[in-house]
mmCIF file of C-alpha atoms and ligand atoms in Angstrom:
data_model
loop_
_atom_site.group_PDB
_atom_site.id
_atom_site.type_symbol
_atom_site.label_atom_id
_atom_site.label_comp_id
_atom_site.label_asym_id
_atom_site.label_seq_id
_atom_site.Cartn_x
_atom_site.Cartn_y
_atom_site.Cartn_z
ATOM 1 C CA UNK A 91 -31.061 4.395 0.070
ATOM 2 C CA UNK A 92 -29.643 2.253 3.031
ATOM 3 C CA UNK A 93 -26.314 2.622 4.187
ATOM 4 C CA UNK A 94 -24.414 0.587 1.835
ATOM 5 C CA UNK A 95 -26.293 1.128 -1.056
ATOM 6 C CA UNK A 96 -25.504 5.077 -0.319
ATOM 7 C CA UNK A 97 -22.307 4.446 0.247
ATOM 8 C CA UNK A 98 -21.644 2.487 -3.020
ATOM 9 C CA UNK A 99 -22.817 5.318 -4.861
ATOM 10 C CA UNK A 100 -20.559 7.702 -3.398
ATOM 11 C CA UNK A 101 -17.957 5.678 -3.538
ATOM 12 C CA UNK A 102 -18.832 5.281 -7.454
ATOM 13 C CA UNK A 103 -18.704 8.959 -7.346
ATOM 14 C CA UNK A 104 -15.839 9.643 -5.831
ATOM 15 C CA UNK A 105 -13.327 6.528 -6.477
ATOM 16 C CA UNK A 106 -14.029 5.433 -9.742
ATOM 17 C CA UNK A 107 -10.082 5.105 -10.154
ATOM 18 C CA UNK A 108 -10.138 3.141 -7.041
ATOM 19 C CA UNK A 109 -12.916 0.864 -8.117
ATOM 20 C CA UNK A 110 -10.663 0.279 -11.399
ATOM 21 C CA UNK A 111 -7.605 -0.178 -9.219
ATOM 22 C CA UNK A 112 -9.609 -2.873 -7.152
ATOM 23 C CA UNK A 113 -9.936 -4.479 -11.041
ATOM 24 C CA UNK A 114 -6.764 -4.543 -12.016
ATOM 25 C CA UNK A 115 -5.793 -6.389 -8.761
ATOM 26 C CA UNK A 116 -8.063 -9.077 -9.221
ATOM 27 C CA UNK A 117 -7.992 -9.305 -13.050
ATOM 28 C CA UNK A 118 -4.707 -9.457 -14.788
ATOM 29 C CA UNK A 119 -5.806 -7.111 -17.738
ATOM 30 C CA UNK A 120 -5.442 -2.988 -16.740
ATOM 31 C CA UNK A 121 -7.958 -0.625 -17.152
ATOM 32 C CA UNK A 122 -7.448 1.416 -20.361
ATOM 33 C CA UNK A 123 -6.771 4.210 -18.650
ATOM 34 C CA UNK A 124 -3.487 3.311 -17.198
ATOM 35 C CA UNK A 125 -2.070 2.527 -20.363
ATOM 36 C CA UNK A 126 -3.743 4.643 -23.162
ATOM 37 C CA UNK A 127 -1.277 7.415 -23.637
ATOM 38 C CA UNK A 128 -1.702 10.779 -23.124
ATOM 39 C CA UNK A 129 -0.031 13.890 -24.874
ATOM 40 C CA UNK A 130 1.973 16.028 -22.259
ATOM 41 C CA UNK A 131 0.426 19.261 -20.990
ATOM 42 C CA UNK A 132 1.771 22.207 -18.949
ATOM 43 C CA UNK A 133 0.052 22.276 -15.612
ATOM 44 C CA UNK A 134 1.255 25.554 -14.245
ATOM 45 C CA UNK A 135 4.959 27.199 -13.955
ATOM 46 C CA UNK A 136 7.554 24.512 -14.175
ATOM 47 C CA UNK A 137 4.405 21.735 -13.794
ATOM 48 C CA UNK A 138 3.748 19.105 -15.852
ATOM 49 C CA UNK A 139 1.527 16.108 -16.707
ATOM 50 C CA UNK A 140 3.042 13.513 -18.683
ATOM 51 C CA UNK A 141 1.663 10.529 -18.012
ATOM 52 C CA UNK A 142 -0.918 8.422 -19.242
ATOM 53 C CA UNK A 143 -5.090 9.275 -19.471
ATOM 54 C CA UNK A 144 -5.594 8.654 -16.090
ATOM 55 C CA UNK A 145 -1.984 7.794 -14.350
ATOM 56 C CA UNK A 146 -0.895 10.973 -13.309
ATOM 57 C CA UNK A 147 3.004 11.196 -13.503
ATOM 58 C CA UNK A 148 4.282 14.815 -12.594
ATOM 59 C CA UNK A 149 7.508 16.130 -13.996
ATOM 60 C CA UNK A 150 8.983 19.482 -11.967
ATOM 61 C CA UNK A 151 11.197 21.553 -14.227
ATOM 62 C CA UNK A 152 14.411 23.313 -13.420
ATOM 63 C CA UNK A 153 18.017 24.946 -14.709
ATOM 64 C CA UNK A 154 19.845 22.252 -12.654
ATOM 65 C CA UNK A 155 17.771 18.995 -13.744
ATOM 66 C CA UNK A 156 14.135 17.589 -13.290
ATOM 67 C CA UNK A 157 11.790 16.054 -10.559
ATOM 68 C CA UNK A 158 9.821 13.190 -11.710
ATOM 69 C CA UNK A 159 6.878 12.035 -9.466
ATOM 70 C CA UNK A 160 5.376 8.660 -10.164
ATOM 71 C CA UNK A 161 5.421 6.577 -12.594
ATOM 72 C CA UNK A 162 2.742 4.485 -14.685
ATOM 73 C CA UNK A 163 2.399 0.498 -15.047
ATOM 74 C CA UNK A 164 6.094 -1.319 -15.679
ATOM 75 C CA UNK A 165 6.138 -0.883 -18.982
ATOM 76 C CA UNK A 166 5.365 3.087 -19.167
ATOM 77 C CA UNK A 167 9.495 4.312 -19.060
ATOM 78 C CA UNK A 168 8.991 4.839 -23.125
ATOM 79 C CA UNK A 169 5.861 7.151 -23.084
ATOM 80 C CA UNK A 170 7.277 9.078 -20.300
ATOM 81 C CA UNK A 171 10.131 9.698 -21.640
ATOM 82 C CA UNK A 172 8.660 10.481 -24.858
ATOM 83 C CA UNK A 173 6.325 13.058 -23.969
ATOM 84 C CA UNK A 174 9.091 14.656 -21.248
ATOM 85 C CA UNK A 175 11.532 14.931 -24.756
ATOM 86 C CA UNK A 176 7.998 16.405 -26.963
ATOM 87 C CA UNK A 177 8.067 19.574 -23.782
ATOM 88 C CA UNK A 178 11.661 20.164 -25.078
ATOM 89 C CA UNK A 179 13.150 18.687 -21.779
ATOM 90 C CA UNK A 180 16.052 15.980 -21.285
ATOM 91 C CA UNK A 181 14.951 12.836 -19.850
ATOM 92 C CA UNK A 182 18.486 11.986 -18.555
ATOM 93 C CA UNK A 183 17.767 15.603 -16.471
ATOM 94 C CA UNK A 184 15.912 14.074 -13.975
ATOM 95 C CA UNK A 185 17.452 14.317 -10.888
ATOM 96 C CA UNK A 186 15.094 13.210 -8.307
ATOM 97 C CA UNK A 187 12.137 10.625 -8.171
ATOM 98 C CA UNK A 188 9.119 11.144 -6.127
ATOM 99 C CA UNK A 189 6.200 8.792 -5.193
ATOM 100 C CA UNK A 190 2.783 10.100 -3.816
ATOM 101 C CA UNK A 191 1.890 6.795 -2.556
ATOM 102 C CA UNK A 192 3.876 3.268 -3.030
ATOM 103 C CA UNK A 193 1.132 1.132 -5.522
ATOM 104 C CA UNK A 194 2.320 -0.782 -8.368
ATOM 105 C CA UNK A 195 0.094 1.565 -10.755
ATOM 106 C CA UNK A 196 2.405 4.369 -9.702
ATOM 107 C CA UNK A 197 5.867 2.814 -9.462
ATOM 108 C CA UNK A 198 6.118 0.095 -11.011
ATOM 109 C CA UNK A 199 8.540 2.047 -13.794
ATOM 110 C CA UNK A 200 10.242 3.582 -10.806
ATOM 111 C CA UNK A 201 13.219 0.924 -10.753
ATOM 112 C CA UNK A 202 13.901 1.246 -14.762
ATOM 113 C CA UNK A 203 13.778 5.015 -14.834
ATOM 114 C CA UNK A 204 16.476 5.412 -11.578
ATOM 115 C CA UNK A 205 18.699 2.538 -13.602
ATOM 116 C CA UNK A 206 18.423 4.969 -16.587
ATOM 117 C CA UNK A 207 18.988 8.291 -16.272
ATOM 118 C CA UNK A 208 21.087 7.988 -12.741
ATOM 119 C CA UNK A 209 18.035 9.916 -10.211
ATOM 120 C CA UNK A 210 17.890 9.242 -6.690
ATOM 121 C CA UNK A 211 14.564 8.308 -5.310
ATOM 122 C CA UNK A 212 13.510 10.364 -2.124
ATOM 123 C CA UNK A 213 10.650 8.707 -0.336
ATOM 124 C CA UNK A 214 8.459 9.061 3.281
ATOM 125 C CA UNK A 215 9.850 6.345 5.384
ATOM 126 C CA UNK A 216 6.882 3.623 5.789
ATOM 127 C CA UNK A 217 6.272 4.123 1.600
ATOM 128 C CA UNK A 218 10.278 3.515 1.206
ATOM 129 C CA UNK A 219 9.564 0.449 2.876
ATOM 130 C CA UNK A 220 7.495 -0.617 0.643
ATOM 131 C CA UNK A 221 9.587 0.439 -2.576
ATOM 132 C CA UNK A 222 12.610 -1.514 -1.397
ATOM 133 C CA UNK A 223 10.880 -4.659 -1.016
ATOM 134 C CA UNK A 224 8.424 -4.663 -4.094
ATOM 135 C CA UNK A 225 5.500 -3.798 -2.263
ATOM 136 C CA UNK A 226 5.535 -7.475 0.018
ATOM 137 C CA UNK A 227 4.817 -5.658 3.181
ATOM 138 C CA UNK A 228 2.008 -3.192 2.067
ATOM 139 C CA UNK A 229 -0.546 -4.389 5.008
ATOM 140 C CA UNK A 230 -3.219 -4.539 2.276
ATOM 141 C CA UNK A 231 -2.188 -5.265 -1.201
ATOM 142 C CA UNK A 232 1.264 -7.126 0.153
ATOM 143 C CA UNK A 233 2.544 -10.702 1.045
ATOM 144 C CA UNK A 234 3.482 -10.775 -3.089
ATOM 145 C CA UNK A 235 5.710 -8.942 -5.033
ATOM 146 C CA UNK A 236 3.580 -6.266 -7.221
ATOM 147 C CA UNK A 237 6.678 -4.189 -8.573
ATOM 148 C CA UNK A 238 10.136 -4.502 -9.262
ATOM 149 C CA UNK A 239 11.896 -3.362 -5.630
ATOM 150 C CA UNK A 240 13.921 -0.058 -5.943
ATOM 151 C CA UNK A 241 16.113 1.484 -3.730
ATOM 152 C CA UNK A 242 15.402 4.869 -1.552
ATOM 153 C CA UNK A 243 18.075 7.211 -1.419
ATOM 154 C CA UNK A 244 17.027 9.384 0.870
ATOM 155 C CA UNK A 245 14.131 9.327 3.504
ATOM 156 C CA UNK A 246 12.013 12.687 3.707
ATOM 157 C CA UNK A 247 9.071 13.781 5.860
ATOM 158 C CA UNK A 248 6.748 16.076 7.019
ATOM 159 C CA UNK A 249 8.017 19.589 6.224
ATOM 160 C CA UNK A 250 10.988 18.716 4.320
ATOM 161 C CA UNK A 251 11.677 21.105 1.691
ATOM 162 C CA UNK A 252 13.247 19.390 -1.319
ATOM 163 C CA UNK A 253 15.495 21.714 -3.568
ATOM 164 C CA UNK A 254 16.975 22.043 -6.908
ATOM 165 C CA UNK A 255 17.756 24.649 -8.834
ATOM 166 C CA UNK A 256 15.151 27.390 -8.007
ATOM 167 C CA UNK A 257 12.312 24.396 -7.076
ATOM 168 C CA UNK A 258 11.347 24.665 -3.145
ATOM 169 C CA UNK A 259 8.664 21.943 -2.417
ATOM 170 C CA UNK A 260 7.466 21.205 0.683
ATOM 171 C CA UNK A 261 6.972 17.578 1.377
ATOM 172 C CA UNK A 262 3.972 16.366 3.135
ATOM 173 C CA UNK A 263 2.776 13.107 4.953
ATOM 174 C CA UNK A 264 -0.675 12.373 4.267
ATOM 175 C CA UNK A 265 -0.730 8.655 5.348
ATOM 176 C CA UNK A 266 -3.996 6.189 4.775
ATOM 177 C CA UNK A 267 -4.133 5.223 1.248
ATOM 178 C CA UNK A 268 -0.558 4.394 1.817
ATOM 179 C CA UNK A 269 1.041 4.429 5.550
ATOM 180 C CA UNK A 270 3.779 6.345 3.818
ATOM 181 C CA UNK A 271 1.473 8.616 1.226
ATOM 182 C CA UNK A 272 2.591 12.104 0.876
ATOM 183 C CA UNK A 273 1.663 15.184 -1.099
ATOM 184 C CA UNK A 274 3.718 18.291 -1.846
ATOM 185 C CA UNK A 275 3.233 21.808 -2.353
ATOM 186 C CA UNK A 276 5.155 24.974 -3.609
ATOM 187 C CA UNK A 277 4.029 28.256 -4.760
ATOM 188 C CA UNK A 278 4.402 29.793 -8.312
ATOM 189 C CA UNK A 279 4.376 33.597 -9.379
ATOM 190 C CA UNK A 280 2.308 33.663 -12.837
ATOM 191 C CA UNK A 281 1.276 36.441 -14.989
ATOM 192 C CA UNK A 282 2.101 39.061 -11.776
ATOM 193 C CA UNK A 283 -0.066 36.833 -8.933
ATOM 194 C CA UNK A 284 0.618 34.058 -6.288
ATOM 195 C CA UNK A 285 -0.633 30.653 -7.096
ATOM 196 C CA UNK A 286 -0.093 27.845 -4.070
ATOM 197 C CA UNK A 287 -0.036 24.439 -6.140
ATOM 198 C CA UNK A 288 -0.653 20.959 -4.533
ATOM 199 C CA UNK A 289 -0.016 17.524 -5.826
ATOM 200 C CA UNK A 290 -1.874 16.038 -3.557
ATOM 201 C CA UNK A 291 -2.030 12.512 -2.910
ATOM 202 C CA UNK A 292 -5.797 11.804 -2.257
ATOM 203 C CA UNK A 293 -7.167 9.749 0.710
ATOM 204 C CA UNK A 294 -9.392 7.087 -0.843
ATOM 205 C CA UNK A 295 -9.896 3.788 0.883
ATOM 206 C CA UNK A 296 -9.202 0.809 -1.316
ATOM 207 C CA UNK A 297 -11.944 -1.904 -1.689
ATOM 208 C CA UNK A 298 -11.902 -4.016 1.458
ATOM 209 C CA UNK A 299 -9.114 -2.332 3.397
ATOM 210 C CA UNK A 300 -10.347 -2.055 7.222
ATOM 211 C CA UNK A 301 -10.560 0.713 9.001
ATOM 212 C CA UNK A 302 -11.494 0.366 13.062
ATOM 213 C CA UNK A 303 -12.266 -3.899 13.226
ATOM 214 C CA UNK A 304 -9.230 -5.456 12.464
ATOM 215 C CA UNK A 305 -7.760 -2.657 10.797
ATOM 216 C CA UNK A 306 -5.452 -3.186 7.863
ATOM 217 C CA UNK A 307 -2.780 -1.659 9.816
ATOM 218 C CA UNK A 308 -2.734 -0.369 13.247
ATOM 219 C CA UNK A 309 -3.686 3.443 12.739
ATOM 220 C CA UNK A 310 -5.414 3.645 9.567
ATOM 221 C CA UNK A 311 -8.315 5.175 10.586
ATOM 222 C CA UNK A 312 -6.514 8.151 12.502
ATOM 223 C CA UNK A 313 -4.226 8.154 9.399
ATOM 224 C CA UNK A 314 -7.292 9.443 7.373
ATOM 225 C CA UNK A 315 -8.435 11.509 9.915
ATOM 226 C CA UNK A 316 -5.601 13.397 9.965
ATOM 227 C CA UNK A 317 -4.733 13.421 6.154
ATOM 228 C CA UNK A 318 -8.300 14.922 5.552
ATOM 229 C CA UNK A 319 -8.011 17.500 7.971
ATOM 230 C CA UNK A 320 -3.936 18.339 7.113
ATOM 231 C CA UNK A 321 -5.225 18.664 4.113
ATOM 232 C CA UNK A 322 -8.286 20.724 4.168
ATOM 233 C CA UNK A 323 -6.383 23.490 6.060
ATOM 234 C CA UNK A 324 -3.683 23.694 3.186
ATOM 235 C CA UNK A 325 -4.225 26.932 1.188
ATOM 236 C CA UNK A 326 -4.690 25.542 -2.475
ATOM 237 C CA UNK A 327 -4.969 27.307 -5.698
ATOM 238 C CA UNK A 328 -4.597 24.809 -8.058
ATOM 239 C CA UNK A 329 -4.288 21.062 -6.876
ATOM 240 C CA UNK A 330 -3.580 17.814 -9.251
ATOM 241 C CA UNK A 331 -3.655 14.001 -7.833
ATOM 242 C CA UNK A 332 -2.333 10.619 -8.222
ATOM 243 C CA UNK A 333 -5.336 9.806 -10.985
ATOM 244 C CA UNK A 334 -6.297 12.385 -13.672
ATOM 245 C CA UNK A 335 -10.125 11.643 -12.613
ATOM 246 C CA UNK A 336 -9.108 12.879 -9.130
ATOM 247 C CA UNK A 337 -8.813 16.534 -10.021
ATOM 248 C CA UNK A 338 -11.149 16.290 -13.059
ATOM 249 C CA UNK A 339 -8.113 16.632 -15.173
ATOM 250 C CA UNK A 340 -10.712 15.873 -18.478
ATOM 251 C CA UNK A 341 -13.142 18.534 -17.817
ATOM 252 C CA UNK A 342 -10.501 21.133 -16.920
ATOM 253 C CA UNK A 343 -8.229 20.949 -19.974
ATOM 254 C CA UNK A 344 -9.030 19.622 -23.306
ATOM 255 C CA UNK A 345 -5.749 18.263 -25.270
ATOM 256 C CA UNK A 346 -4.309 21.110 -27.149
ATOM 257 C CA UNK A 347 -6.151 23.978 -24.935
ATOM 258 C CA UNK A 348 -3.831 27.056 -25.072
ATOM 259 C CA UNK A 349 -1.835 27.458 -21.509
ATOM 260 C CA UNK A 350 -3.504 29.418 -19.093
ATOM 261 C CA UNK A 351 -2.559 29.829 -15.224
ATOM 262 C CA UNK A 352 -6.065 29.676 -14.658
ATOM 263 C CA UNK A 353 -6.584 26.465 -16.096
ATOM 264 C CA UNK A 354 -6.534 24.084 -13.056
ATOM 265 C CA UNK A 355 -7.429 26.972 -10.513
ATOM 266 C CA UNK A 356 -10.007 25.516 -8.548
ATOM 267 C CA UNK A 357 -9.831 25.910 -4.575
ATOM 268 C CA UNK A 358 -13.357 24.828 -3.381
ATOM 269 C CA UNK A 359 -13.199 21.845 -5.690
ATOM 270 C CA UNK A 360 -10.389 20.928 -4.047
ATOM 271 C CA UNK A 361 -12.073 21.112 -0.760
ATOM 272 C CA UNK A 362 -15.546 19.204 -2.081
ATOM 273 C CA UNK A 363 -13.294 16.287 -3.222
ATOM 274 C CA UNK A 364 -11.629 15.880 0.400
ATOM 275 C CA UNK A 365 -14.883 16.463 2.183
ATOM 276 C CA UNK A 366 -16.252 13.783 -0.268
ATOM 277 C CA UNK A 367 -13.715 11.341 0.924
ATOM 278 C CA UNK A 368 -14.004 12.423 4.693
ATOM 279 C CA UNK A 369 -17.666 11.455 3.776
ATOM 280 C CA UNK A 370 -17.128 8.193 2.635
ATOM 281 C CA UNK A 371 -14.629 7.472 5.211
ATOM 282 C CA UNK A 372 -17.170 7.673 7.713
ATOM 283 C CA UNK A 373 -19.678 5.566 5.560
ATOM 284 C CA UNK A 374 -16.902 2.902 5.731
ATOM 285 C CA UNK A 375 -16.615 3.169 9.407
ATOM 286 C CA UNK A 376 -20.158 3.202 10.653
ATOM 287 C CA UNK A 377 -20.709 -0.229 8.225
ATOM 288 C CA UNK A 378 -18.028 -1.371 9.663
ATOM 289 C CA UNK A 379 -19.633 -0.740 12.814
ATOM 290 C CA UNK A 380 -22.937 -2.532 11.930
ATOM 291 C CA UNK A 381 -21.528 -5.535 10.587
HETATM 292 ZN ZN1 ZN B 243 -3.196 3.407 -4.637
#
């Protein structure tokens, strides 16, 4: 297989969601699985999905109020809020809303749900950017509004611990998809052991973003370089990402599967699927390279 035919395939492999993302942009229709709901599940501890089949939207429980991370397409406020209210919790709880990485397909709702239920949005600096202003300045999708503009409350970065109630997550900057991507981590005590859980906010390269000649933005390719590594080092038990097919949400848990800790442990998968992207990073660079 030449370069680029190899790298296709990996990139197949290992961003389908991207390859459907690259789809939506160009067509106006959304692939199916950003809208097809998708019955709530419990993740681990006070984690939940709630989003859609494959838009991951996170919701963070606690005695003093929720944290809400992403969001689905505009018009996803209704099933959010539905499936939050089927887990027994109060939408109007939500106290704080997060973003893993400022694209329409994950905030798009963002605007309606801080106008209803009163939340402040807390966002890495370069990704708030991009949230106040609708996504016009994203250095690759941008120069049009994709998403109604909300505004950031409060800027966080690398290290940040965001609290509420008993919740302590630590906020991290994994920049590259997004200049202002982030990820966050906390730990959870389950059935008498330690589990260190990750929403992790993957580094895939959208369809023809640059990386090294005329790069989309000035320091994308270091961006990714340091993302993968950050993020390899991070000790992860069980990990979850911006798209359900990320984590191989499907194969891990089956609608209605009784809860089990165990049910999204997976620590070397969560290492194969950032090697796999350090992988086709390269492959992106080197045909860069040739062309
Ligand atoms: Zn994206």
């Amino acid at each position: 297989m030449n370069a680029s035919l190899r790298f296709a395939a990996l990139f197949f492999v290992a961003h389908c969601s991207v390859i459907f993302s690259t789809a939506a942009a160009a067509q106006s229709e959304p692939p199916a699985g950003w809208v097809t709901p998708h019955p709530p599940f419990k993740i681990i501890g006070p984690l939940y999905g709630v989003g859609m089949l494959d838009l991951s939207v996170f919701l963070i429980t606690s005695e003093e109020g929720h944290i809400l991370i992403n969001t689905g397409l505009v018009d996803s406020t209704q099933h959010i809020k539905d499936n939050i209210e089927a887990l027994g919790f109060d939408f109007q709880d939500i106290k704080i809303l997060l973003t893993m990485q400022a694209h329409w397909d994950h905030t798009a709702a963002m605007a309606e749900i801080k106008a209803l239920t009163g939340a402040e949005v807390w966002a890495t600096p370069k990704d708030a950017r991009i949230l106040e202003d609708g996504g016009f300045s994203d250095p690759h999708f941008g120069g049009r509004q994709s998403f109604e503009p909300v505004t950031v409350d409060r800027r966080i970065t690398q290290g940040d611990i965001i609290t509420l109630g008993d919740l302590r997550i630590e906020v991290h900057e994994h920049p590259g998809h997004t200049e202002g991507s982030s990820s966050y981590t906390f730990s959870v005590r389950e059935q008498g052991r330690d589990y260190v859980v990750g929403v992790i906010n993957m580094g895939t390269i959208n369809s023809g973003k640059r990386l090294v000649v005329e790069p989309t933005y000035e320091n994308v390719a270091s961006d990714f370089a340091s993302t993968y590594n950050a993020q390899k080092k991070l000790p992860i038990d069980i990990w979850v990402s911006a798209h359900n097919g990320q984590y191989d949400m499907h194969s891990k848990y089956q609608t209605g599967q009784a809860y089990s800790p165990e049910t999204f442990y997976d620590p070397a998968g969560y290492v194969r699927a950032i090697e796999r992207l350090e992988t086709a990073y390269l492959e992106v660079i080197s045909d860069e390279l040739d062309d």
